[in-house]
CSV table of C-alpha atoms in Angstrom, one decimal:
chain,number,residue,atom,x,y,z
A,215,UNK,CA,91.7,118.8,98.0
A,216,UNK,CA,92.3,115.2,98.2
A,217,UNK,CA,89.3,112.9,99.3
A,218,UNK,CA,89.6,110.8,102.7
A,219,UNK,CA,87.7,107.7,103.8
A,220,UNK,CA,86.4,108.1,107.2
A,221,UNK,CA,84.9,104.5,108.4
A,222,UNK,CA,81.9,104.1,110.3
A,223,UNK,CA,83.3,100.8,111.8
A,224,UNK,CA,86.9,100.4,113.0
A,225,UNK,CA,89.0,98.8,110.5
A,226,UNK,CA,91.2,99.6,107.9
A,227,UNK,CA,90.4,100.4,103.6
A,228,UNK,CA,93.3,98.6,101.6
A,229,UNK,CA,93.1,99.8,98.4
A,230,UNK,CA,93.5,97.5,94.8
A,231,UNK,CA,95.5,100.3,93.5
A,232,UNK,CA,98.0,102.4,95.8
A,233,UNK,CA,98.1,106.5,94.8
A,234,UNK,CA,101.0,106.9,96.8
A,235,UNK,CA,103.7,105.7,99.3
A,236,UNK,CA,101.3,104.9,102.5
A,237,UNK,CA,98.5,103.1,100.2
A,238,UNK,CA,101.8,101.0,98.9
A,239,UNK,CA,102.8,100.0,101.8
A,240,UNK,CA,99.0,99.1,103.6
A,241,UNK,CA,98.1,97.4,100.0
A,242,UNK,CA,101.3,95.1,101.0
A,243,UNK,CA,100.3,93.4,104.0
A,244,UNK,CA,99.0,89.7,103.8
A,245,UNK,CA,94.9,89.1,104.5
A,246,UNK,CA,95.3,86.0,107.2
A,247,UNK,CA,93.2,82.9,106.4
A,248,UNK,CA,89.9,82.9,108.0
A,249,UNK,CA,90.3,87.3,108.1
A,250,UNK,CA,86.9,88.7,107.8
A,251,UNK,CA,86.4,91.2,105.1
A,252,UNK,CA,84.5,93.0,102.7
A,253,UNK,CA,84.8,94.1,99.3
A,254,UNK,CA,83.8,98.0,99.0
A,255,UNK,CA,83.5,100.5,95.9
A,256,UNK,CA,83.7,104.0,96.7
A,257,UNK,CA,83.1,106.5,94.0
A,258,UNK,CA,86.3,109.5,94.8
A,259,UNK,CA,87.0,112.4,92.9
A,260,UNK,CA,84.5,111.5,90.5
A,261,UNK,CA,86.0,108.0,89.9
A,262,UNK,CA,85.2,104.8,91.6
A,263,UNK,CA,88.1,103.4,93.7
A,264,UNK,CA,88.3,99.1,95.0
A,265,UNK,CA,89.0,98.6,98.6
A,266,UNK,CA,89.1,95.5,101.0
A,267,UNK,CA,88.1,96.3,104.4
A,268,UNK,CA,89.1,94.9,107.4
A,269,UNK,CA,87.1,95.3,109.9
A,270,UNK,CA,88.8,95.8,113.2
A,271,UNK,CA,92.2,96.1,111.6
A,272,UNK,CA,94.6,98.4,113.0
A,273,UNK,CA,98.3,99.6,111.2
A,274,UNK,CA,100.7,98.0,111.8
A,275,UNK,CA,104.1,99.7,113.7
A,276,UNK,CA,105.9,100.5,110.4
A,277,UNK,CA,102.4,101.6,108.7
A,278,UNK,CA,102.1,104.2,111.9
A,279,UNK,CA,105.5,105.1,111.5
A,280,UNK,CA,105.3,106.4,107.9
A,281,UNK,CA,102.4,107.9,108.4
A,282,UNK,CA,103.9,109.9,111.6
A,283,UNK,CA,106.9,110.8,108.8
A,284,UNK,CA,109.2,108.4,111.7
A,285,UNK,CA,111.9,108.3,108.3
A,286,UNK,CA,115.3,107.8,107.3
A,287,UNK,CA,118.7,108.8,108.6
A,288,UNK,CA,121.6,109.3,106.5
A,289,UNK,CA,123.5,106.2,105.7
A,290,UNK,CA,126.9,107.9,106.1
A,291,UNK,CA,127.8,110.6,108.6
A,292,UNK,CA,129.3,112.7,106.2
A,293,UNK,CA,128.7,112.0,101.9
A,294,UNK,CA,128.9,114.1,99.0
A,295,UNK,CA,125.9,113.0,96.3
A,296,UNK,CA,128.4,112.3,92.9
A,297,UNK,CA,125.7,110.4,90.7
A,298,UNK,CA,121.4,111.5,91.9
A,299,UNK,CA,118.2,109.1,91.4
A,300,UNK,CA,117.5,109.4,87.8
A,301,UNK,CA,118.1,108.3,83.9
A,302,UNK,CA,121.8,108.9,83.6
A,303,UNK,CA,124.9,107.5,81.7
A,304,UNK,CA,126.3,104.5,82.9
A,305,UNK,CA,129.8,105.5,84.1
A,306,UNK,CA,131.0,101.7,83.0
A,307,UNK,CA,128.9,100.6,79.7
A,308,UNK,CA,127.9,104.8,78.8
A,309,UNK,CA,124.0,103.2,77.9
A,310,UNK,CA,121.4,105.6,79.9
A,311,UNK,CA,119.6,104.1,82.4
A,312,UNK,CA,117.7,104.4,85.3
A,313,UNK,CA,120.0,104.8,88.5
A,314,UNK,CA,118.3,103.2,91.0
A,315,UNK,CA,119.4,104.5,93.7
A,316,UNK,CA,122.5,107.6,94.8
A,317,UNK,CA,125.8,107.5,94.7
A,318,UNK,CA,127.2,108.6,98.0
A,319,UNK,CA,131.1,109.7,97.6
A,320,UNK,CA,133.0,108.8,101.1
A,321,UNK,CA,136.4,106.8,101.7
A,322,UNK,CA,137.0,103.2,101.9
A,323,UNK,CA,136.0,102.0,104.6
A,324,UNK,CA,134.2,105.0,106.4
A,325,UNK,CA,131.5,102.9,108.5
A,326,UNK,CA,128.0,102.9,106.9
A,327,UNK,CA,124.6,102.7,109.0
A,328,UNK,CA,121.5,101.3,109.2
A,329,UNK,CA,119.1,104.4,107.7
A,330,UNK,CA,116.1,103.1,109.6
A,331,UNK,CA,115.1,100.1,112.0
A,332,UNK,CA,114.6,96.9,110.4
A,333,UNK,CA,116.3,92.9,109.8
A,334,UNK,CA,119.0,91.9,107.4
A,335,UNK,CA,116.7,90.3,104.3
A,336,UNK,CA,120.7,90.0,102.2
A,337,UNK,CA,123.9,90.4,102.7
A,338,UNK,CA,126.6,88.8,100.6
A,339,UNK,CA,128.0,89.5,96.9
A,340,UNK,CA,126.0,91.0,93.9
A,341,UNK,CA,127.9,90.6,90.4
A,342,UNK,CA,127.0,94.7,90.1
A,343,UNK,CA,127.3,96.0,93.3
A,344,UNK,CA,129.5,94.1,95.1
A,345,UNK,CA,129.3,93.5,98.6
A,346,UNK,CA,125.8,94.3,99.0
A,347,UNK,CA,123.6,94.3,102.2
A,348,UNK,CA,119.4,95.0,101.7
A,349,UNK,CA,117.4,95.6,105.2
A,350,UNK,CA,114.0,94.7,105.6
A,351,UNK,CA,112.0,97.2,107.2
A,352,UNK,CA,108.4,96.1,107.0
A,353,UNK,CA,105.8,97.2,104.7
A,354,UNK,CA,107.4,96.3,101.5
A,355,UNK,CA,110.3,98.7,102.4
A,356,UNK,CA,113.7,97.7,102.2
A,357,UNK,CA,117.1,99.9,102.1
A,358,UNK,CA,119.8,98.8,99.8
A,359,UNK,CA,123.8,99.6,100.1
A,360,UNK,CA,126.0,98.8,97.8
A,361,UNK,CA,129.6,98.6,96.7
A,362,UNK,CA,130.9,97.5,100.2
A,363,UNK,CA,134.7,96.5,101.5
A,364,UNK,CA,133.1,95.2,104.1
A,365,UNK,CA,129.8,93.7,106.0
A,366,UNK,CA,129.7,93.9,109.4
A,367,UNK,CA,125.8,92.0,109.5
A,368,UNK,CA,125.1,88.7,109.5
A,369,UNK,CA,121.2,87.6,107.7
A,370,UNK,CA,118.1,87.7,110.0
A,371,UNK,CA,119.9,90.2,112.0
A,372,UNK,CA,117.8,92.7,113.9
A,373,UNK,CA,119.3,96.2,113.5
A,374,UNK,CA,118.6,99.6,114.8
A,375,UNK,CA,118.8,103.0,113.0
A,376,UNK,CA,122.5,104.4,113.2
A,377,UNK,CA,123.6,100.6,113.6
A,378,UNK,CA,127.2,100.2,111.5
A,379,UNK,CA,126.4,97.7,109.2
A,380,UNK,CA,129.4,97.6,106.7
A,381,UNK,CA,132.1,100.0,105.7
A,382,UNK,CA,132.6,102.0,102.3
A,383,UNK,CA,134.3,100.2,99.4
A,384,UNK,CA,134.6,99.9,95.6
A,385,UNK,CA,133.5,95.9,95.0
A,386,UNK,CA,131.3,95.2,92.0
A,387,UNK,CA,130.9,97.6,89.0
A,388,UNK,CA,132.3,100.7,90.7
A,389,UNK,CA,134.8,103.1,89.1
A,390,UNK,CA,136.0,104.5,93.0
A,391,UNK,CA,135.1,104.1,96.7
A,392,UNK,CA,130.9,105.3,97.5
A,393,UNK,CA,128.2,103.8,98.7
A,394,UNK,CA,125.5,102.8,96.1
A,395,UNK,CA,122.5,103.5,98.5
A,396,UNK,CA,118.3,102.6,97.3
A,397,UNK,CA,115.1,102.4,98.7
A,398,UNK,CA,112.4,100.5,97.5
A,399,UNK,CA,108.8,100.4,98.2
A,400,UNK,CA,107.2,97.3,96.7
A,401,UNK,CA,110.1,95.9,94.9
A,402,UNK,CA,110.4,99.4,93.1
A,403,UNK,CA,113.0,102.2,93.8
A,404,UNK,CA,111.7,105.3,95.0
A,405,UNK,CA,114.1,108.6,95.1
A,406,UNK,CA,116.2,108.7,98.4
A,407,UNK,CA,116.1,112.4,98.4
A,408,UNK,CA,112.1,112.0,98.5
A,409,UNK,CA,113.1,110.5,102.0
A,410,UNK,CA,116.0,112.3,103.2
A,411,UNK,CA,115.0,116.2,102.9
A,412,UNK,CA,119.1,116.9,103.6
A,413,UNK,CA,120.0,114.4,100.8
A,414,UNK,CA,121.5,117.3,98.1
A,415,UNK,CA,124.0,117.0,95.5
């Protein structure tokens, strides 16, 4: 029941306001100087809806890929889920919060991965989680891991999916070895599970 734009030229709708995941991530890419475009109103749904379109304008690999469902592998090879996505009591201050991300219970130092393609944007210390690596992966989505022993990455690094990137620890606000693991979309975090279909507590 949902309403797609078909255009009559080739080129690509990037909408003023994203209504989900793929509009986020097309809404993030950068018009180049000089770019033709137009500004469009469409009336959806019985509401009108602000596009620019850019004619001739083709997605991008990491646009395509999220749009094929190309996602994320699991950051561990083996992890039990011991704190979800969600508003939950802070296991060090116990204020409720929103936890940004899972908790992924493992030993020290079991090697964690690279959950998709993409270049080291961070990696270094964080006053709450530690040893702390974030990976760009295009799109305005970036992975986060957290609470590290170790970082086995050095920044601007090119990794692959499955690539070890660091190792399991307890650094930073962390009350026993797991990996504090995030995605974001935007700048805002977005439920790993929503991601990772075998991601289960």
């Amino acid at each position: 029941g949902e309403a797609v734009l078909v255009p009559s030229l080739a080129g690509l709708f990037i909408p003023d306001e994203p209504r989900n995941d793929l509009d986020s991530i097309i809404a993030a890419r950068r018009i180049e100087p000089g770019q033709r475009s137009q500004r469009i109103t469409v009336s959806m749904d019985g509401a009108k809806r602000d596009f620019t379109f850019l004619p001739g304008a083709r997605l991008y690999h990491t646009e395509r890929s999220f749009f094929l469902e190309v996602g994320f592998r699991m950051p561990l090879p083996e992890g039990v889920i011991t704190s979800a996505y969600g508003i939950r009591r802070s296991p060090i201050d116990g204020h409720d919060r929103l936890h940004e991300g899972v908790d992924l219970s493992a030993p020290s130092h079991t090697e964690v991965l690279a959950a998709r393609d993409g270049t080291v944007s961070e990696a270094g210390e964080d006053p709450v989680l530690g040893l702390r690596i974030i990976i760009d992966h295009g799109g305005g989505l970036r992975t986060v891991y957290g609470h590290l022993s170790a970082i086995r990455v050095v920044l601007n690094q090119t990794v692959r999916s499955g690539t070890m990137i660091g190792a399991v620890g307890s650094t930073g606000l962390s009350t026993g070895p797991h990996l504090h693991f995030e995605i974001r979309l935007g700048g805002k975090a977005k439920d790993p599970s929503s991601y990772l279909p075998g991601l289960k507590p």
